[in-house]
GROMACS .gro file of N, CA and C in nm:
model
  195
    1GLY      N    1   6.152   9.408  11.105
    1GLY     CA    2   6.185   9.512  11.012
    1GLY      C    3   6.333   9.515  10.982
    2PRO      N    4   6.377   9.609  10.903
    2PRO     CA    5   6.517   9.619  10.863
    2PRO      C    6   6.611   9.654  10.979
    3GLU      N    7   6.556   9.706  11.088
    3GLU     CA    8   6.640   9.744  11.202
    3GLU      C    9   6.644   9.636  11.310
    4ALA      N   10   6.588   9.520  11.284
    4ALA     CA   11   6.576   9.415  11.385
    4ALA      C   12   6.712   9.364  11.436
    5GLY      N   13   6.813   9.367  11.355
    5GLY     CA   14   6.943   9.313  11.395
    5GLY      C   15   7.039   9.413  11.456
    6TRP      N   16   6.994   9.534  11.486
    6TRP     CA   17   7.086   9.637  11.536
    6TRP      C   18   7.151   9.597  11.668
    7ALA      N   19   7.076   9.534  11.757
    7ALA     CA   20   7.133   9.497  11.888
    7ALA      C   21   7.238   9.388  11.873
    8THR      N   22   7.210   9.290  11.790
    8THR     CA   23   7.307   9.183  11.765
    8THR      C   24   7.433   9.240  11.703
    9ALA      N   25   7.419   9.329  11.607
    9ALA     CA   26   7.535   9.391  11.543
    9ALA      C   27   7.616   9.472  11.643
   10LEU      N   28   7.548   9.544  11.732
   10LEU     CA   29   7.617   9.623  11.834
   10LEU      C   30   7.695   9.534  11.929
   11VAL      N   31   7.635   9.426  11.974
   11VAL     CA   32   7.703   9.333  12.066
   11VAL      C   33   7.823   9.269  11.997
   12ARG      N   34   7.807   9.229  11.872
   12ARG     CA   35   7.920   9.168  11.799
   12ARG      C   36   8.034   9.267  11.780
   13ARG      N   37   8.002   9.391  11.743
   13ARG     CA   38   8.106   9.494  11.727
   13ARG      C   39   8.179   9.518  11.858
   14THR      N   40   8.102   9.526  11.966
   14THR     CA   41   8.161   9.549  12.098
   14THR      C   42   8.249   9.432  12.138
   15ALA      N   43   8.204   9.309  12.116
   15ALA     CA   44   8.283   9.191  12.148
   15ALA      C   45   8.413   9.189  12.068
   16ASP      N   46   8.406   9.220  11.940
   16ASP     CA   47   8.527   9.225  11.856
   16ASP      C   48   8.625   9.329  11.908
   17THR      N   49   8.573   9.445  11.946
   17THR     CA   50   8.659   9.552  11.997
   17THR      C   51   8.725   9.509  12.127
   18MET      N   52   8.647   9.450  12.218
   18MET     CA   53   8.700   9.409  12.348
   18MET      C   54   8.801   9.295  12.336
   19ALA      N   55   8.789   9.213  12.234
   19ALA     CA   56   8.879   9.100  12.214
   19ALA      C   57   9.007   9.139  12.140
   20ALA      N   58   9.012   9.260  12.089
   20ALA     CA   59   9.128   9.305  12.011
   20ALA      C   60   9.252   9.319  12.100
   21ALA      N   61   9.367   9.315  12.038
   21ALA     CA   62   9.493   9.328  12.110
   21ALA      C   63   9.518   9.472  12.156
   22THR      N   64   9.457   9.567  12.088
   22THR     CA   65   9.476   9.708  12.123
   22THR      C   66   9.342   9.781  12.118
   23PHE      N   67   9.338   9.895  12.184
   23PHE     CA   68   9.219   9.979  12.184
   23PHE      C   69   9.260  10.119  12.143
   24ALA      N   70   9.174  10.187  12.073
   24ALA     CA   71   9.198  10.328  12.043
   24ALA      C   72   9.141  10.409  12.159
   25ALA      N   73   9.225  10.488  12.224
   25ALA     CA   74   9.179  10.573  12.333
   25ALA      C   75   9.116  10.698  12.272
   26VAL      N   76   8.990  10.721  12.304
   26VAL     CA   77   8.916  10.833  12.247
   26VAL      C   78   8.848  10.911  12.359
   27ALA      N   79   8.877  11.038  12.368
   27ALA     CA   80   8.812  11.122  12.469
   27ALA      C   81   8.668  11.148  12.427
   28ASN      N   82   8.576  11.136  12.526
   28ASN     CA   83   8.436  11.165  12.498
   28ASN      C   84   8.365  11.205  12.628
   29SER      N   85   8.236  11.220  12.621
   29SER     CA   86   8.159  11.268  12.737
   29SER      C   87   8.154  11.169  12.853
   30LYS      N   88   8.190  11.046  12.830
   30LYS     CA   89   8.186  10.944  12.936
   30LYS      C   90   8.318  10.934  13.014
   31CYS      N   91   8.420  11.006  12.973
   31CYS     CA   92   8.552  10.996  13.038
   31CYS      C   93   8.546  11.021  13.189
   32ARG      N   94   8.468  11.117  13.231
   32ARG     CA   95   8.467  11.151  13.374
   32ARG      C   96   8.411  11.040  13.462
   33VAL      N   97   8.334  10.948  13.406
   33VAL     CA   98   8.278  10.838  13.484
   33VAL      C   99   8.333  10.701  13.441
   34CYS      N  100   8.431  10.700  13.357
   34CYS     CA  101   8.487  10.574  13.305
   34CYS      C  102   8.556  10.496  13.416
   35PRO      N  103   8.525  10.368  13.430
   35PRO     CA  104   8.586  10.288  13.536
   35PRO      C  105   8.733  10.254  13.512
   36VAL      N  106   8.784  10.273  13.391
   36VAL     CA  107   8.924  10.241  13.362
   36VAL      C  108   9.007  10.365  13.329
   37ARG      N  109   8.961  10.483  13.371
   37ARG     CA  110   9.033  10.606  13.337
   37ARG      C  111   9.174  10.610  13.395
   38THR      N  112   9.201  10.536  13.505
   38THR     CA  113   9.336  10.537  13.562
   38THR      C  114   9.436  10.461  13.477
   39SER      N  115   9.388  10.386  13.379
   39SER     CA  116   9.479  10.316  13.289
   39SER      C  117   9.466  10.366  13.145
   40CYS      N  118   9.405  10.481  13.127
   40CYS     CA  119   9.382  10.536  12.995
   40CYS      C  120   9.485  10.644  12.962
   41PRO      N  121   9.548  10.635  12.844
   41PRO     CA  122   9.646  10.737  12.807
   41PRO      C  123   9.585  10.873  12.777
   42VAL      N  124   9.454  10.879  12.752
   42VAL     CA  125   9.388  11.006  12.726
   42VAL      C  126   9.371  11.084  12.857
   43SER      N  127   9.351  11.012  12.966
   43SER     CA  128   9.330  11.073  13.097
   43SER      C  129   9.461  11.123  13.155
   44GLY      N  130   9.456  11.232  13.226
   44GLY     CA  131   9.574  11.280  13.297
   44GLY      C  132   9.616  11.186  13.408
   45GLN      N  133   9.524  11.096  13.447
   45GLN     CA  134   9.553  10.997  13.551
   45GLN      C  135   9.611  10.869  13.492
   46GLY      N  136   9.615  10.858  13.362
   46GLY     CA  137   9.657  10.735  13.297
   46GLY      C  138   9.799  10.694  13.329
   47ARG      N  139   9.823  10.564  13.323
   47ARG     CA  140   9.956  10.510  13.346
   47ARG      C  141   9.970  10.382  13.265
   48GLN      N  142  10.094  10.337  13.251
   48GLN     CA  143  10.120  10.213  13.179
   48GLN      C  144  10.067  10.097  13.261
   49VAL      N  145   9.998  10.003  13.198
   49VAL     CA  146   9.939   9.891  13.271
   49VAL      C  147  10.000   9.756  13.233
   50VAL      N  148  10.098   9.757  13.148
   50VAL     CA  149  10.170   9.634  13.114
   50VAL      C  150  10.318   9.659  13.130
   51GLU      N  151  10.392   9.552  13.154
   51GLU     CA  152  10.536   9.566  13.168
   51GLU      C  153  10.597   9.606  13.034
   52PRO      N  154  10.692   9.700  13.038
   52PRO     CA  155  10.760   9.733  12.912
   52PRO      C  156  10.842   9.612  12.867
   53PRO      N  157  10.876   9.603  12.740
   53PRO     CA  158  10.958   9.491  12.693
   53PRO      C  159  11.090   9.489  12.769
   54ALA      N  160  11.138   9.369  12.797
   54ALA     CA  161  11.264   9.354  12.870
   54ALA      C  162  11.378   9.415  12.788
   55VAL      N  163  11.467   9.484  12.855
   55VAL     CA  164  11.584   9.540  12.789
   55VAL      C  165  11.684   9.428  12.772
   56ARG      N  166  11.723   9.407  12.651
   56ARG     CA  167  11.816   9.298  12.620
   56ARG      C  168  11.958   9.343  12.646
   57ARG      N  169  12.027   9.267  12.728
   57ARG     CA  170  12.167   9.297  12.756
   57ARG      C  171  12.254   9.213  12.664
   58GLN      N  172  12.359   9.275  12.613
   58GLN     CA  173  12.447   9.208  12.519
   58GLN      C  174  12.512   9.087  12.586
   59GLY      N  175  12.505   8.971  12.519
   59GLY     CA  176  12.568   8.851  12.569
   59GLY      C  177  12.485   8.776  12.672
   60LYS      N  178  12.370   8.830  12.711
   60LYS     CA  179  12.285   8.764  12.811
   60LYS      C  180  12.152   8.731  12.745
   61PRO      N  181  12.122   8.601  12.726
   61PRO     CA  182  11.997   8.566  12.658
   61PRO      C  183  11.876   8.597  12.744
   62GLU      N  184  11.769   8.631  12.677
   62GLU     CA  185  11.641   8.654  12.744
   62GLU      C  186  11.586   8.519  12.791
   63ARG      N  187  11.497   8.522  12.889
   63ARG     CA  188  11.432   8.398  12.932
   63ARG      C  189  11.361   8.335  12.814
   64GLY      N  190  11.369   8.203  12.807
   64GLY     CA  191  11.299   8.132  12.702
   64GLY      C  192  11.379   8.120  12.572
   65GLU      N  193  11.500   8.175  12.568
   65GLU     CA  194  11.580   8.163  12.445
   65GLU      C  195  11.672   8.045  12.455
   0.00000   0.00000   0.00000
């Protein structure tokens, strides 16, 4: 029927979202059981999970330059 591809579409959408460089943090009913809430900016427990960009010092080249 016309709804036969819903599961494939859902999996593809989810894969595209997971492969993206960024995620939109959205509060919802699953937040209390979310396995990544400690790294979520929406959660009060959230924290930064990547290193901030290196501070460039004048006259000192960054690694790789």
